[in-house]
mmCIF file of C-alpha atoms in Angstrom:
data_model
loop_
_atom_site.group_PDB
_atom_site.id
_atom_site.type_symbol
_atom_site.label_atom_id
_atom_site.label_comp_id
_atom_site.label_asym_id
_atom_site.label_seq_id
_atom_site.Cartn_x
_atom_site.Cartn_y
_atom_site.Cartn_z
ATOM 1 C CA UNK E 623 -7.967 16.849 18.478
ATOM 2 C CA UNK E 624 -10.535 19.328 16.866
ATOM 3 C CA UNK E 625 -13.605 17.715 15.407
ATOM 4 C CA UNK E 626 -14.280 18.032 11.868
ATOM 5 C CA UNK E 627 -16.308 20.869 10.845
ATOM 6 C CA UNK E 628 -20.112 20.347 11.294
ATOM 7 C CA UNK E 629 -21.432 21.976 8.590
ATOM 8 C CA UNK E 630 -19.173 19.757 5.878
ATOM 9 C CA UNK E 631 -20.573 16.920 7.908
ATOM 10 C CA UNK E 632 -24.046 18.558 6.736
ATOM 11 C CA UNK E 633 -22.933 18.773 3.596
ATOM 12 C CA UNK E 634 -21.056 15.665 2.569
ATOM 13 C CA UNK E 635 -24.047 13.901 4.007
ATOM 14 C CA UNK E 636 -26.928 16.041 1.461
ATOM 15 C CA UNK E 637 -24.040 15.505 -1.552
ATOM 16 C CA UNK E 638 -22.292 13.275 -1.775
ATOM 17 C CA UNK E 639 -23.938 8.902 -2.380
ATOM 18 C CA UNK E 640 -21.105 6.333 -0.815
ATOM 19 C CA UNK E 641 -21.183 5.053 2.320
ATOM 20 C CA UNK E 642 -19.120 7.523 5.520
ATOM 21 C CA UNK E 643 -18.441 6.711 8.416
ATOM 22 C CA UNK E 644 -17.002 9.719 10.898
ATOM 23 C CA UNK E 645 -14.338 8.717 14.128
ATOM 24 C CA UNK E 646 -13.594 4.948 12.066
ATOM 25 C CA UNK E 647 -11.021 3.465 13.692
ATOM 26 C CA UNK E 648 -8.576 2.511 10.744
ATOM 27 C CA UNK E 649 -6.971 -0.098 12.921
ATOM 28 C CA UNK E 650 -10.150 -1.739 11.625
ATOM 29 C CA UNK E 651 -8.994 -1.150 7.372
ATOM 30 C CA UNK E 652 -4.709 -1.806 8.139
ATOM 31 C CA UNK E 653 -3.039 -5.267 7.492
ATOM 32 C CA UNK E 654 -0.694 -3.666 10.757
ATOM 33 C CA UNK E 655 -4.504 -3.844 13.504
ATOM 34 C CA UNK E 656 -3.351 -0.339 14.200
ATOM 35 C CA UNK E 657 -4.773 3.135 13.971
ATOM 36 C CA UNK E 658 -6.724 5.621 15.458
ATOM 37 C CA UNK E 659 -10.104 7.336 13.949
ATOM 38 C CA UNK E 660 -10.378 8.904 10.954
ATOM 39 C CA UNK E 661 -11.978 12.217 11.147
ATOM 40 C CA UNK E 662 -14.529 10.826 8.521
ATOM 41 C CA UNK E 663 -13.898 7.294 6.521
ATOM 42 C CA UNK E 664 -16.370 7.263 3.035
ATOM 43 C CA UNK E 665 -15.638 4.646 0.474
ATOM 44 C CA UNK E 666 -16.434 5.402 -3.199
ATOM 45 C CA UNK E 667 -17.447 3.446 -6.051
ATOM 46 C CA UNK E 668 -17.060 5.706 -9.318
ATOM 47 C CA UNK E 669 -15.104 8.388 -11.009
ATOM 48 C CA UNK E 670 -18.095 10.643 -10.306
ATOM 49 C CA UNK E 671 -18.182 9.935 -6.939
ATOM 50 C CA UNK E 672 -14.624 10.799 -6.448
ATOM 51 C CA UNK E 673 -14.799 14.560 -8.258
ATOM 52 C CA UNK E 674 -18.160 15.549 -5.898
ATOM 53 C CA UNK E 675 -16.092 14.732 -2.892
ATOM 54 C CA UNK E 676 -12.555 15.718 -3.498
ATOM 55 C CA UNK E 677 -14.828 18.933 -4.627
ATOM 56 C CA UNK E 678 -16.220 19.072 -1.473
ATOM 57 C CA UNK E 679 -13.114 18.846 0.151
ATOM 58 C CA UNK E 680 -11.485 21.389 -1.507
ATOM 59 C CA UNK E 681 -13.917 23.790 -0.707
ATOM 60 C CA UNK E 682 -14.002 22.726 3.402
ATOM 61 C CA UNK E 683 -10.569 22.730 3.306
ATOM 62 C CA UNK E 684 -9.929 18.881 4.148
ATOM 63 C CA UNK E 685 -6.939 17.150 3.999
ATOM 64 C CA UNK E 686 -7.727 14.154 1.657
ATOM 65 C CA UNK E 687 -5.301 10.302 1.991
ATOM 66 C CA UNK E 688 -6.293 7.446 -0.044
ATOM 67 C CA UNK E 689 -6.977 4.723 1.608
ATOM 68 C CA UNK E 690 -5.863 0.885 -0.101
ATOM 69 C CA UNK E 691 -5.680 -2.056 1.736
ATOM 70 C CA UNK E 692 -3.571 -0.906 4.552
ATOM 71 C CA UNK E 693 -1.289 -3.154 4.141
ATOM 72 C CA UNK E 694 2.157 -1.148 3.976
ATOM 73 C CA UNK E 695 0.864 1.847 6.384
ATOM 74 C CA UNK E 696 1.091 2.211 10.287
ATOM 75 C CA UNK E 697 -1.532 4.981 11.360
ATOM 76 C CA UNK E 698 -0.675 6.566 14.336
ATOM 77 C CA UNK E 699 -2.621 6.562 17.197
ATOM 78 C CA UNK E 700 -4.705 9.839 16.604
ATOM 79 C CA UNK E 701 -5.541 8.997 13.604
ATOM 80 C CA UNK E 702 -6.070 10.684 9.932
ATOM 81 C CA UNK E 703 -7.316 14.388 9.806
ATOM 82 C CA UNK E 704 -9.670 15.424 7.095
ATOM 83 C CA UNK E 705 -11.272 12.435 4.761
ATOM 84 C CA UNK E 706 -10.041 9.748 4.004
ATOM 85 C CA UNK E 707 -10.924 7.474 1.128
ATOM 86 C CA UNK E 708 -11.148 3.963 0.072
ATOM 87 C CA UNK E 709 -11.266 3.353 -3.471
ATOM 88 C CA UNK E 710 -14.192 0.217 -4.407
ATOM 89 C CA UNK E 711 -16.197 -0.251 -7.406
ATOM 90 C CA UNK E 712 -15.324 0.713 -10.524
ATOM 91 C CA UNK E 713 -12.114 0.850 -9.163
ATOM 92 C CA UNK E 714 -11.572 -2.618 -8.441
ATOM 93 C CA UNK E 715 -12.020 -3.863 -11.860
ATOM 94 C CA UNK E 716 -9.391 -5.810 -13.886
ATOM 95 C CA UNK E 717 -9.218 -6.409 -17.351
ATOM 96 C CA UNK E 718 -7.631 -7.752 -20.584
ATOM 97 C CA UNK E 719 -7.139 -5.437 -23.040
ATOM 98 C CA UNK E 720 -5.523 -6.000 -26.672
ATOM 99 C CA UNK E 721 -4.019 -9.149 -25.334
ATOM 100 C CA UNK E 722 -1.231 -8.200 -23.879
ATOM 101 C CA UNK E 723 -2.697 -5.224 -21.546
ATOM 102 C CA UNK E 724 -3.997 -5.738 -18.579
ATOM 103 C CA UNK E 725 -6.041 -2.375 -17.473
ATOM 104 C CA UNK E 726 -6.688 -2.418 -13.409
ATOM 105 C CA UNK E 727 -8.486 0.282 -11.226
ATOM 106 C CA UNK E 728 -6.165 1.557 -8.256
ATOM 107 C CA UNK E 729 -7.919 -0.706 -5.553
ATOM 108 C CA UNK E 730 -7.912 -4.219 -7.701
ATOM 109 C CA UNK E 731 -6.145 -5.986 -5.195
ATOM 110 C CA UNK E 732 -2.596 -7.515 -6.793
ATOM 111 C CA UNK E 733 -4.332 -11.154 -6.704
ATOM 112 C CA UNK E 734 -7.007 -10.216 -8.950
ATOM 113 C CA UNK E 735 -4.254 -9.027 -11.485
ATOM 114 C CA UNK E 736 -2.167 -12.326 -11.197
ATOM 115 C CA UNK E 737 -5.285 -14.116 -11.335
ATOM 116 C CA UNK E 738 -6.238 -12.575 -14.429
ATOM 117 C CA UNK E 739 -2.718 -13.156 -15.885
ATOM 118 C CA UNK E 740 -2.829 -16.628 -15.446
ATOM 119 C CA UNK E 741 -5.895 -17.288 -17.137
ATOM 120 C CA UNK E 742 -4.977 -14.883 -19.972
ATOM 121 C CA UNK E 743 -1.046 -16.688 -19.852
ATOM 122 C CA UNK E 744 0.657 -13.071 -19.500
ATOM 123 C CA UNK E 745 3.529 -12.829 -17.741
ATOM 124 C CA UNK E 746 6.222 -10.915 -15.862
ATOM 125 C CA UNK E 747 3.524 -10.193 -12.548
ATOM 126 C CA UNK E 748 4.825 -13.327 -10.478
ATOM 127 C CA UNK E 749 7.247 -11.626 -8.378
ATOM 128 C CA UNK E 750 4.624 -9.768 -6.889
ATOM 129 C CA UNK E 751 3.617 -12.884 -5.617
ATOM 130 C CA UNK E 752 1.626 -12.963 -2.331
ATOM 131 C CA UNK E 753 1.991 -8.955 -2.297
ATOM 132 C CA UNK E 754 -1.189 -8.148 -0.193
ATOM 133 C CA UNK E 755 -2.314 -4.731 -1.385
ATOM 134 C CA UNK E 756 -3.994 -3.080 -4.425
ATOM 135 C CA UNK E 757 -2.541 -1.367 -7.549
ATOM 136 C CA UNK E 758 -2.162 2.424 -6.714
ATOM 137 C CA UNK E 759 -0.703 1.340 -3.519
ATOM 138 C CA UNK E 760 2.023 -0.712 -5.886
ATOM 139 C CA UNK E 761 2.524 1.545 -7.736
ATOM 140 C CA UNK E 762 3.640 4.635 -5.207
ATOM 141 C CA UNK E 763 6.166 2.098 -3.709
ATOM 142 C CA UNK E 764 7.402 0.359 -7.089
ATOM 143 C CA UNK E 765 6.215 -2.143 -4.870
ATOM 144 C CA UNK E 766 8.057 -5.824 -5.474
ATOM 145 C CA UNK E 767 11.349 -7.386 -5.347
ATOM 146 C CA UNK E 768 15.145 -6.241 -4.140
ATOM 147 C CA UNK E 769 15.022 -7.229 -8.159
ATOM 148 C CA UNK E 770 11.752 -6.810 -9.849
ATOM 149 C CA UNK E 771 9.347 -3.230 -9.316
ATOM 150 C CA UNK E 772 5.219 -3.187 -10.411
ATOM 151 C CA UNK E 773 6.962 -0.166 -12.349
ATOM 152 C CA UNK E 774 8.908 -1.604 -15.253
ATOM 153 C CA UNK E 775 5.363 -3.454 -16.247
ATOM 154 C CA UNK E 776 3.533 0.093 -15.859
ATOM 155 C CA UNK E 777 1.984 1.181 -19.912
ATOM 156 C CA UNK E 778 0.374 4.548 -18.742
ATOM 157 C CA UNK E 779 -1.114 5.445 -15.256
ATOM 158 C CA UNK E 780 -4.560 7.603 -15.134
ATOM 159 C CA UNK E 781 -4.870 10.152 -12.417
ATOM 160 C CA UNK E 782 -7.779 12.696 -11.448
ATOM 161 C CA UNK E 783 -6.468 16.153 -9.730
ATOM 162 C CA UNK E 784 -8.533 18.315 -7.168
ATOM 163 C CA UNK E 785 -9.428 20.477 -9.553
ATOM 164 C CA UNK E 786 -11.793 17.370 -11.074
ATOM 165 C CA UNK E 787 -9.497 17.723 -14.404
ATOM 166 C CA UNK E 788 -7.925 13.868 -15.932
ATOM 167 C CA UNK E 789 -4.969 12.887 -16.882
ATOM 168 C CA UNK E 790 -2.487 10.343 -18.447
ATOM 169 C CA UNK E 791 1.029 10.032 -17.575
ATOM 170 C CA UNK E 792 3.499 7.416 -19.372
ATOM 171 C CA UNK E 793 5.153 5.373 -17.733
ATOM 172 C CA UNK E 794 8.287 5.901 -18.602
ATOM 173 C CA UNK E 795 8.218 9.843 -17.008
ATOM 174 C CA UNK E 796 7.113 8.116 -13.605
ATOM 175 C CA UNK E 797 11.246 7.896 -11.849
ATOM 176 C CA UNK E 798 9.904 3.835 -10.888
ATOM 177 C CA UNK E 799 13.147 2.742 -9.070
ATOM 178 C CA UNK E 800 13.790 1.009 -5.920
ATOM 179 C CA UNK E 801 11.213 1.113 -3.947
ATOM 180 C CA UNK E 802 10.343 4.939 -5.118
ATOM 181 C CA UNK E 803 8.015 6.338 -7.481
ATOM 182 C CA UNK E 804 6.450 10.205 -8.715
ATOM 183 C CA UNK E 805 3.818 8.825 -7.615
ATOM 184 C CA UNK E 806 0.699 9.800 -6.814
ATOM 185 C CA UNK E 807 1.613 13.781 -8.582
ATOM 186 C CA UNK E 808 1.173 16.447 -6.720
ATOM 187 C CA UNK E 809 -2.952 16.842 -5.989
ATOM 188 C CA UNK E 810 -3.356 14.227 -8.242
ATOM 189 C CA UNK E 811 -5.504 11.012 -7.445
ATOM 190 C CA UNK E 812 -4.362 7.161 -9.278
ATOM 191 C CA UNK E 813 -7.613 6.055 -10.648
ATOM 192 C CA UNK E 814 -5.670 3.307 -12.697
ATOM 193 C CA UNK E 815 -3.068 1.974 -15.017
ATOM 194 C CA UNK E 816 -2.368 -0.451 -17.970
ATOM 195 C CA UNK E 817 0.443 -2.923 -17.568
ATOM 196 C CA UNK E 818 2.063 -4.426 -20.479
ATOM 197 C CA UNK E 819 2.772 -8.410 -20.090
ATOM 198 C CA UNK E 820 3.893 -10.910 -23.204
ATOM 199 C CA UNK E 821 2.259 -13.743 -23.329
ATOM 200 C CA UNK E 822 3.397 -16.475 -22.246
ATOM 201 C CA UNK E 823 5.134 -19.324 -24.533
ATOM 202 C CA UNK E 824 4.028 -22.463 -25.747
ATOM 203 C CA UNK E 825 4.538 -25.077 -22.497
ATOM 204 C CA UNK E 826 5.325 -21.952 -19.754
ATOM 205 C CA UNK E 827 3.917 -23.567 -16.446
ATOM 206 C CA UNK E 828 2.736 -19.684 -15.089
ATOM 207 C CA UNK E 829 0.944 -21.323 -11.920
ATOM 208 C CA UNK E 830 4.450 -23.043 -11.507
ATOM 209 C CA UNK E 831 6.271 -20.396 -10.884
ATOM 210 C CA UNK E 832 3.684 -18.752 -8.700
ATOM 211 C CA UNK E 833 3.103 -21.490 -6.379
ATOM 212 C CA UNK E 834 6.415 -22.055 -6.030
ATOM 213 C CA UNK E 835 6.784 -17.761 -5.268
ATOM 214 C CA UNK E 836 4.122 -18.158 -2.762
ATOM 215 C CA UNK E 837 5.296 -21.382 -0.758
ATOM 216 C CA UNK E 838 9.350 -18.925 -0.539
ATOM 217 C CA UNK E 839 7.013 -16.019 0.952
ATOM 218 C CA UNK E 840 5.044 -17.989 3.016
ATOM 219 C CA UNK E 841 8.431 -19.709 4.271
ATOM 220 C CA UNK E 842 10.128 -16.611 4.765
ATOM 221 C CA UNK E 843 7.765 -14.522 5.681
ATOM 222 C CA UNK E 844 5.270 -13.978 8.568
ATOM 223 C CA UNK E 845 2.015 -13.902 5.993
ATOM 224 C CA UNK E 846 -0.114 -15.030 8.752
ATOM 225 C CA UNK E 847 0.477 -12.826 11.536
ATOM 226 C CA UNK E 848 -0.448 -8.982 11.726
ATOM 227 C CA UNK E 849 2.199 -6.580 10.006
ATOM 228 C CA UNK E 850 2.966 -4.141 7.941
ATOM 229 C CA UNK E 851 5.437 -5.912 5.518
ATOM 230 C CA UNK E 852 8.279 -5.333 5.123
ATOM 231 C CA UNK E 853 9.269 -2.623 8.086
ATOM 232 C CA UNK E 854 12.309 -1.127 5.950
ATOM 233 C CA UNK E 855 13.879 -0.850 2.238
ATOM 234 C CA UNK E 856 17.129 -2.750 2.152
ATOM 235 C CA UNK E 857 20.742 -1.051 1.866
ATOM 236 C CA UNK E 858 22.077 -1.167 -1.269
ATOM 237 C CA UNK E 859 23.674 -4.666 -1.894
ATOM 238 C CA UNK E 860 22.636 -5.707 1.594
ATOM 239 C CA UNK E 861 19.113 -7.077 2.896
ATOM 240 C CA UNK E 862 17.731 -5.854 6.387
ATOM 241 C CA UNK E 863 16.665 -8.980 7.276
ATOM 242 C CA UNK E 864 19.855 -10.264 7.535
ATOM 243 C CA UNK E 865 21.211 -6.670 9.068
ATOM 244 C CA UNK E 866 18.201 -7.492 11.813
ATOM 245 C CA UNK E 867 18.723 -11.003 12.273
ATOM 246 C CA UNK E 868 22.548 -10.564 12.792
ATOM 247 C CA UNK E 869 22.294 -8.042 15.354
ATOM 248 C CA UNK E 870 20.180 -10.318 17.652
ATOM 249 C CA UNK E 871 16.386 -9.123 17.234
ATOM 250 C CA UNK E 872 14.550 -11.045 16.181
ATOM 251 C CA UNK E 873 11.170 -12.117 18.742
ATOM 252 C CA UNK E 874 12.030 -8.635 20.809
ATOM 253 C CA UNK E 875 9.344 -6.970 21.908
ATOM 254 C CA UNK E 876 8.393 -3.606 23.138
ATOM 255 C CA UNK E 877 4.271 -3.466 24.344
ATOM 256 C CA UNK E 878 2.718 -5.364 22.024
ATOM 257 C CA UNK E 879 5.339 -5.427 19.248
ATOM 258 C CA UNK E 880 7.572 -7.960 18.338
ATOM 259 C CA UNK E 881 10.315 -8.177 15.014
ATOM 260 C CA UNK E 882 9.018 -11.571 13.562
ATOM 261 C CA UNK E 883 10.908 -15.122 14.213
ATOM 262 C CA UNK E 884 10.761 -15.654 10.788
ATOM 263 C CA UNK E 885 11.655 -12.316 9.032
ATOM 264 C CA UNK E 886 13.419 -10.005 11.036
ATOM 265 C CA UNK E 887 12.560 -6.977 8.483
ATOM 266 C CA UNK E 888 8.641 -7.824 9.686
ATOM 267 C CA UNK E 889 7.534 -6.033 12.636
ATOM 268 C CA UNK E 890 3.885 -8.171 14.422
ATOM 269 C CA UNK E 891 1.523 -7.126 16.676
ATOM 270 C CA UNK E 892 1.792 -9.982 19.048
ATOM 271 C CA UNK E 893 -0.771 -8.278 20.942
ATOM 272 C CA UNK E 894 -2.647 -5.096 21.362
ATOM 273 C CA UNK E 895 0.079 -3.645 19.964
ATOM 274 C CA UNK E 896 0.184 0.726 19.219
ATOM 275 C CA UNK E 897 1.601 2.885 17.179
ATOM 276 C CA UNK E 898 4.025 4.172 19.669
ATOM 277 C CA UNK E 899 4.777 0.720 20.554
ATOM 278 C CA UNK E 900 5.406 -0.207 16.837
ATOM 279 C CA UNK E 901 7.683 3.310 16.593
ATOM 280 C CA UNK E 902 9.862 2.360 19.873
ATOM 281 C CA UNK E 903 10.835 -0.938 18.405
ATOM 282 C CA UNK E 904 11.872 0.612 14.830
ATOM 283 C CA UNK E 905 13.985 3.387 16.440
ATOM 284 C CA UNK E 906 15.843 0.697 18.939
ATOM 285 C CA UNK E 907 16.393 -1.743 15.210
ATOM 286 C CA UNK E 908 17.839 1.293 13.755
ATOM 287 C CA UNK E 909 20.169 1.974 16.318
ATOM 288 C CA UNK E 910 21.163 -1.634 16.814
ATOM 289 C CA UNK E 911 22.332 -1.861 12.560
ATOM 290 C CA UNK E 912 23.782 0.774 13.252
ATOM 291 C CA UNK E 913 26.016 0.241 15.938
ATOM 292 C CA UNK E 914 26.754 -3.351 14.826
ATOM 293 C CA UNK E 915 27.171 -2.764 11.113
ATOM 294 C CA UNK E 916 27.640 1.376 10.559
ATOM 295 C CA UNK E 917 24.653 1.255 8.527
ATOM 296 C CA UNK E 918 21.109 3.458 9.049
ATOM 297 C CA UNK E 919 17.623 1.613 8.054
ATOM 298 C CA UNK E 920 15.710 4.228 6.198
ATOM 299 C CA UNK E 921 12.104 3.519 6.104
ATOM 300 C CA UNK E 922 9.339 1.074 4.086
ATOM 301 C CA UNK E 923 6.532 1.309 5.958
ATOM 302 C CA UNK E 924 4.042 4.613 5.037
ATOM 303 C CA UNK E 925 4.011 5.792 8.870
ATOM 304 C CA UNK E 926 0.457 8.278 8.335
ATOM 305 C CA UNK E 927 -1.921 10.196 10.985
ATOM 306 C CA UNK E 928 -1.314 12.183 14.430
ATOM 307 C CA UNK E 929 0.865 11.024 17.068
#
């Protein structure tokens, strides 16, 4: 593995005001608890800091990767080259505008958006109960359930490009579909978004619906285990978890990685799992499901880094 260029490190430390760590283990920054080191992990708290950092990375030809909550992410054991950016500060703010618009930074947690929607009696986000990630990550994959996705709520998305320029993208141009969107745009980083959430009617118990959804997830998913959420997308008209269950794979392990006994579409880090363990288990699941049902499971979790 090549060491990050010292000239870049020196410039970074002299010009960037945020927190920087070199050779930082990414297993400490993902819900899976898996992943090799980032050449450089930088915490960015403002748009000015972000522009400074991406300009510097561009000058030294360093690749940039945006790390959210790390909750739908599998980092390979060799880690990630270049600069891994974790947004914080102003990028984690959430506020209500014009009564029914939720304006939020891309680093804001989905749970924070839900709390704000409850406080202001805004509806439409209840389906996201229990989703552990950030708004930015949720937008990129159109996070949600089999029936609903966050893309349906998006009015606009703000991005900054690698040359420092800014743009606002209309939600109806972002091609949201099941676990897909055209975000982030090439060379762009999501900085914030505005969601349209209607006001609840008199007597509508939003909190009760959210509580019901959370308890359902708690019963049916291994929320208290280390995982990256659902590993595979649901095939059209089917449930990936049900297919994995029918294939007899619940509880199957490779190394420290195990198919959850609670939900077949979750792989948990049972004890010191590596990315290699998870990838081998994913391949076994694909093979067994294809042999049993003739269906090819498409990966939902984002796999990044070097092996």
